Amino acid sequence: MNPTRPVPSLLVPFYEHPADRPEAWTAVIESARALYGVVLNPADGAGPAPDPAFAAVAGRLREAGVRVLGYTDTAYGRRPHGEVVADLLRHRDWYGADGAFLDQVPTEPGALTHYQRLGVAARAAGARTVVLNHGAHPAPGYADLADLLVTFEGPWDSYRTLDLPVADHYCHLVYAAPPDALPTTRVHCAVPGAGAHPWGTLPHALAPVR
């Protein structure tokens, strides 16, 4: 690595159970200095009950100084406010999450009030970092509601043809990416996985030696 180049801030959504992929989770934790944060997703959210394996790995992440962002699906504004907040509280109480990753967030301005309320609730639940995953470029007002906006999520073949806006509070999540793929945002993630479950793979730089 070029010593003059800043270490990238990787936001890692890794949706694999720690009991099934312990070596991969260890690779994530050992790369703490390169991470913006890790999205913890036990069961498409916090799940119906605490999972001891996820609680243990969340504790190791926190000990390493890594943000733990609890994954919560918002169904593009269709999921009721109370259900989302309940998920946020479970992430805090069961896994010690100190951040929130709100997925499936719409891009249109009509949903701003709903997500403003969710952002306030996330902060009240202890989230020091709030990430909104739009997957595409959203209306400008969303920038006031979160620390980070995911303004692209999709395959490398699409990503490399686009000229997307770049800002410190934008993040690009790219899958089906080759080893030399480098998204243009400071906070980002590019993984080799494809298909229905691309986030079951780690960024090339973090993948443990096989």
CSV table of C-alpha atoms in Angstrom, one decimal:
chain,number,residue,atom,x,y,z
A,1,MET,CA,0.0,0.0,0.0
A,2,ASN,CA,1.2,3.5,-0.8
A,3,PRO,CA,2.0,5.0,2.6
A,4,THR,CA,0.9,8.5,1.4
A,5,ARG,CA,-2.6,7.3,0.5
A,6,PRO,CA,-5.2,7.5,3.3
A,7,VAL,CA,-6.6,4.2,4.5
A,8,PRO,CA,-10.0,3.7,3.0
A,9,SER,CA,-13.0,3.7,5.4
A,10,LEU,CA,-14.8,0.5,4.7
A,11,LEU,CA,-18.5,0.1,5.7
A,12,VAL,CA,-18.9,-3.6,5.8
A,13,PRO,CA,-22.3,-5.2,5.5
A,14,PHE,CA,-21.4,-8.8,6.3
A,15,TYR,CA,-24.6,-11.0,6.6
A,16,GLU,CA,-23.1,-14.3,7.7
A,17,HIS,CA,-23.5,-16.1,11.0
A,18,PRO,CA,-20.4,-16.0,13.2
A,19,ALA,CA,-20.7,-19.7,13.9
A,20,ASP,CA,-20.6,-20.5,10.2
A,21,ARG,CA,-17.8,-18.0,9.2
A,22,PRO,CA,-15.7,-17.5,12.3
A,23,GLU,CA,-12.5,-16.9,10.3
A,24,ALA,CA,-14.2,-14.3,8.2
A,25,TRP,CA,-15.4,-12.4,11.2
A,26,THR,CA,-11.9,-12.6,12.7
A,27,ALA,CA,-10.6,-11.0,9.5
A,28,VAL,CA,-13.1,-8.2,9.9
A,29,ILE,CA,-12.2,-7.5,13.5
A,30,GLU,CA,-8.5,-7.6,12.8
A,31,SER,CA,-9.0,-4.9,10.2
A,32,ALA,CA,-10.6,-2.5,12.6
A,33,ARG,CA,-8.3,0.4,11.7
A,34,ALA,CA,-9.6,0.3,8.1
A,35,LEU,CA,-13.3,0.3,9.0
A,36,TYR,CA,-15.9,3.0,9.2
A,37,GLY,CA,-18.2,0.4,10.7
A,38,VAL,CA,-19.8,-3.0,10.4
A,39,VAL,CA,-23.5,-3.6,9.7
A,40,LEU,CA,-24.8,-6.3,12.1
A,41,ASN,CA,-27.7,-8.3,10.7
A,42,PRO,CA,-28.6,-11.4,12.7
A,43,ALA,CA,-32.0,-12.0,11.1
A,44,ASP,CA,-33.0,-9.3,8.6
A,45,GLY,CA,-32.9,-7.1,11.6
A,46,ALA,CA,-32.3,-7.9,15.3
A,47,GLY,CA,-34.4,-11.0,15.1
A,48,PRO,CA,-37.0,-12.4,17.5
A,49,ALA,CA,-34.5,-13.2,20.3
A,50,PRO,CA,-30.9,-12.5,21.2
A,51,ASP,CA,-28.3,-14.6,19.3
A,52,PRO,CA,-25.3,-15.3,21.6
A,53,ALA,CA,-22.9,-15.7,18.6
A,54,PHE,CA,-23.8,-12.3,17.2
A,55,ALA,CA,-23.6,-10.8,20.7
A,56,ALA,CA,-20.1,-12.1,21.1
A,57,VAL,CA,-18.9,-10.8,17.8
A,58,ALA,CA,-20.5,-7.5,18.4
A,59,GLY,CA,-18.6,-7.3,21.7
A,60,ARG,CA,-15.3,-8.1,19.9
A,61,LEU,CA,-16.0,-5.3,17.4
A,62,ARG,CA,-16.7,-2.8,20.1
A,63,GLU,CA,-13.5,-3.8,21.9
A,64,ALA,CA,-11.6,-3.2,18.7
A,65,GLY,CA,-13.1,0.3,18.4
A,66,VAL,CA,-15.4,-0.5,15.5
A,67,ARG,CA,-18.9,1.1,15.1
A,68,VAL,CA,-21.6,-1.6,15.3
A,69,LEU,CA,-24.5,-0.6,13.1
A,70,GLY,CA,-27.7,-2.5,13.7
A,71,TYR,CA,-29.5,-3.4,10.4
A,72,THR,CA,-33.1,-2.4,10.3
A,73,ASP,CA,-35.3,-2.7,7.2
A,74,THR,CA,-37.7,0.2,6.7
A,75,ALA,CA,-39.5,-1.1,3.6
A,76,TYR,CA,-39.2,2.2,1.8
A,77,GLY,CA,-41.3,3.9,4.4
A,78,ARG,CA,-44.0,1.3,4.6
A,79,ARG,CA,-42.9,-0.3,7.8
A,80,PRO,CA,-44.6,1.3,10.8
A,81,HIS,CA,-42.5,3.7,12.9
A,82,GLY,CA,-43.0,1.6,16.1
A,83,GLU,CA,-41.7,-1.6,14.5
A,84,VAL,CA,-38.6,0.1,13.3
A,85,VAL,CA,-38.0,1.7,16.7
A,86,ALA,CA,-38.5,-1.7,18.4
A,87,ASP,CA,-35.8,-3.2,16.1
A,88,LEU,CA,-33.4,-0.3,17.0
A,89,LEU,CA,-33.9,-0.9,20.7
A,90,ARG,CA,-33.3,-4.7,20.3
A,91,HIS,CA,-30.1,-4.0,18.5
A,92,ARG,CA,-29.0,-1.7,21.4
A,93,ASP,CA,-30.1,-4.0,24.2
A,94,TRP,CA,-29.0,-7.3,22.7
A,95,TYR,CA,-25.9,-6.4,20.8
A,96,GLY,CA,-24.8,-3.1,22.2
A,97,ALA,CA,-25.1,-1.4,18.8
A,98,ASP,CA,-24.0,2.1,18.8
A,99,GLY,CA,-25.2,3.0,15.4
A,100,ALA,CA,-28.2,2.3,13.0
A,101,PHE,CA,-28.2,1.2,9.4
A,102,LEU,CA,-31.7,1.9,8.0
A,103,ASP,CA,-32.2,-0.1,4.8
A,104,GLN,CA,-34.6,0.3,1.9
A,105,VAL,CA,-35.0,4.1,2.3
A,106,PRO,CA,-36.8,5.9,-0.5
A,107,THR,CA,-35.2,8.7,-2.5
A,108,GLU,CA,-38.2,11.0,-2.9
A,109,PRO,CA,-38.7,14.0,-0.6
A,110,GLY,CA,-42.3,12.9,0.4
A,111,ALA,CA,-40.8,10.5,2.9
A,112,LEU,CA,-38.6,13.0,4.6
A,113,THR,CA,-40.8,13.6,7.7
A,114,HIS,CA,-41.1,9.9,8.3
A,115,TYR,CA,-37.3,9.4,8.2
A,116,GLN,CA,-36.7,12.6,10.3
A,117,ARG,CA,-38.8,10.9,13.1
A,118,LEU,CA,-36.9,7.7,12.6
A,119,GLY,CA,-33.6,9.5,12.8
A,120,VAL,CA,-34.6,11.2,16.1
A,121,ALA,CA,-35.8,7.8,17.5
A,122,ALA,CA,-32.5,6.2,16.5
A,123,ARG,CA,-30.5,8.9,18.3
A,124,ALA,CA,-32.7,8.5,21.3
A,125,ALA,CA,-32.0,4.8,21.2
A,126,GLY,CA,-28.3,5.5,21.5
A,127,ALA,CA,-27.2,5.5,17.9
A,128,ARG,CA,-24.3,7.8,17.6
A,129,THR,CA,-24.1,7.1,13.9
A,130,VAL,CA,-27.1,6.9,11.5
A,131,VAL,CA,-26.8,5.5,8.0
A,132,LEU,CA,-29.6,5.6,5.4
A,133,ASN,CA,-29.4,3.2,2.6
A,134,HIS,CA,-31.2,4.6,-0.4
A,135,GLY,CA,-29.2,2.6,-3.0
A,136,ALA,CA,-29.5,5.6,-5.3
A,137,HIS,CA,-29.1,9.3,-5.1
A,138,PRO,CA,-31.8,10.8,-2.8
A,139,ALA,CA,-33.5,14.2,-2.5
A,140,PRO,CA,-31.2,16.7,-0.8
A,141,GLY,CA,-33.1,16.9,2.4
A,142,TYR,CA,-32.0,13.5,3.5
A,143,ALA,CA,-28.5,14.7,4.1
A,144,ASP,CA,-29.7,16.6,7.2
A,145,LEU,CA,-31.1,13.4,8.7
A,146,ALA,CA,-28.1,11.1,8.9
A,147,ASP,CA,-24.3,10.9,9.1
A,148,LEU,CA,-24.0,8.8,6.0
A,149,LEU,CA,-26.2,8.2,2.9
A,150,VAL,CA,-25.7,5.1,0.7
A,151,THR,CA,-26.3,6.7,-2.7
A,152,PHE,CA,-25.4,3.6,-4.7
A,153,GLU,CA,-25.9,-0.1,-4.2
A,154,GLY,CA,-25.5,-2.4,-7.1
A,155,PRO,CA,-23.2,-4.4,-9.4
A,156,TRP,CA,-19.8,-3.2,-10.5
A,157,ASP,CA,-20.7,-3.5,-14.2
A,158,SER,CA,-23.4,-0.8,-13.6
A,159,TYR,CA,-21.3,1.3,-11.2
A,160,ARG,CA,-18.2,1.7,-13.5
A,161,THR,CA,-20.3,3.3,-16.2
A,162,LEU,CA,-21.8,6.0,-14.0
A,163,ASP,CA,-20.6,9.4,-13.0
A,164,LEU,CA,-22.0,9.8,-9.6
A,165,PRO,CA,-21.8,12.7,-7.2
A,166,VAL,CA,-19.2,12.3,-4.5
A,167,ALA,CA,-19.2,13.8,-1.0
A,168,ASP,CA,-17.8,12.9,2.4
A,169,HIS,CA,-21.3,11.9,3.6
A,170,TYR,CA,-22.0,9.6,0.6
A,171,CYS,CA,-21.2,5.9,0.5
A,172,HIS,CA,-21.2,3.5,-2.4
A,173,LEU,CA,-21.8,-0.3,-1.9
A,174,VAL,CA,-20.7,-2.3,-4.9
A,175,TYR,CA,-21.0,-6.0,-5.5
A,176,ALA,CA,-19.8,-8.4,-8.2
A,177,ALA,CA,-16.6,-6.3,-8.1
A,178,PRO,CA,-13.1,-7.4,-9.3
A,179,PRO,CA,-10.1,-7.3,-6.9
A,180,ASP,CA,-8.9,-3.9,-8.2
A,181,ALA,CA,-12.3,-2.2,-7.9
A,182,LEU,CA,-12.2,1.0,-5.9
A,183,PRO,CA,-15.4,3.0,-5.4
A,184,THR,CA,-15.1,6.8,-5.6
A,185,THR,CA,-16.5,7.7,-2.2
A,186,ARG,CA,-14.3,7.8,0.9
A,187,VAL,CA,-16.6,5.5,2.7
A,188,HIS,CA,-17.4,2.5,0.6
A,189,CYS,CA,-17.5,-1.3,0.2
A,190,ALA,CA,-16.8,-3.5,-2.8
A,191,VAL,CA,-17.2,-7.2,-2.6
A,192,PRO,CA,-16.9,-10.1,-5.1
A,193,GLY,CA,-20.2,-11.7,-4.2
A,194,ALA,CA,-23.1,-11.6,-6.7
A,195,GLY,CA,-26.6,-12.9,-7.0
A,196,ALA,CA,-29.2,-12.9,-4.3
A,197,HIS,CA,-26.7,-12.7,-1.4
A,198,PRO,CA,-23.7,-10.6,-2.3
A,199,TRP,CA,-23.2,-9.4,1.2
A,200,GLY,CA,-22.2,-12.9,2.3
A,201,THR,CA,-18.7,-12.0,1.0
A,202,LEU,CA,-16.1,-9.7,2.4
A,203,PRO,CA,-14.3,-6.9,0.6
A,204,HIS,CA,-11.2,-8.3,-1.2
A,205,ALA,CA,-8.8,-6.5,1.2
A,206,LEU,CA,-10.4,-8.2,4.2
A,207,ALA,CA,-10.9,-11.7,2.9
A,208,PRO,CA,-9.0,-14.3,5.0
A,209,VAL,CA,-6.4,-16.4,3.4
A,210,ARG,CA,-7.8,-19.8,2.3
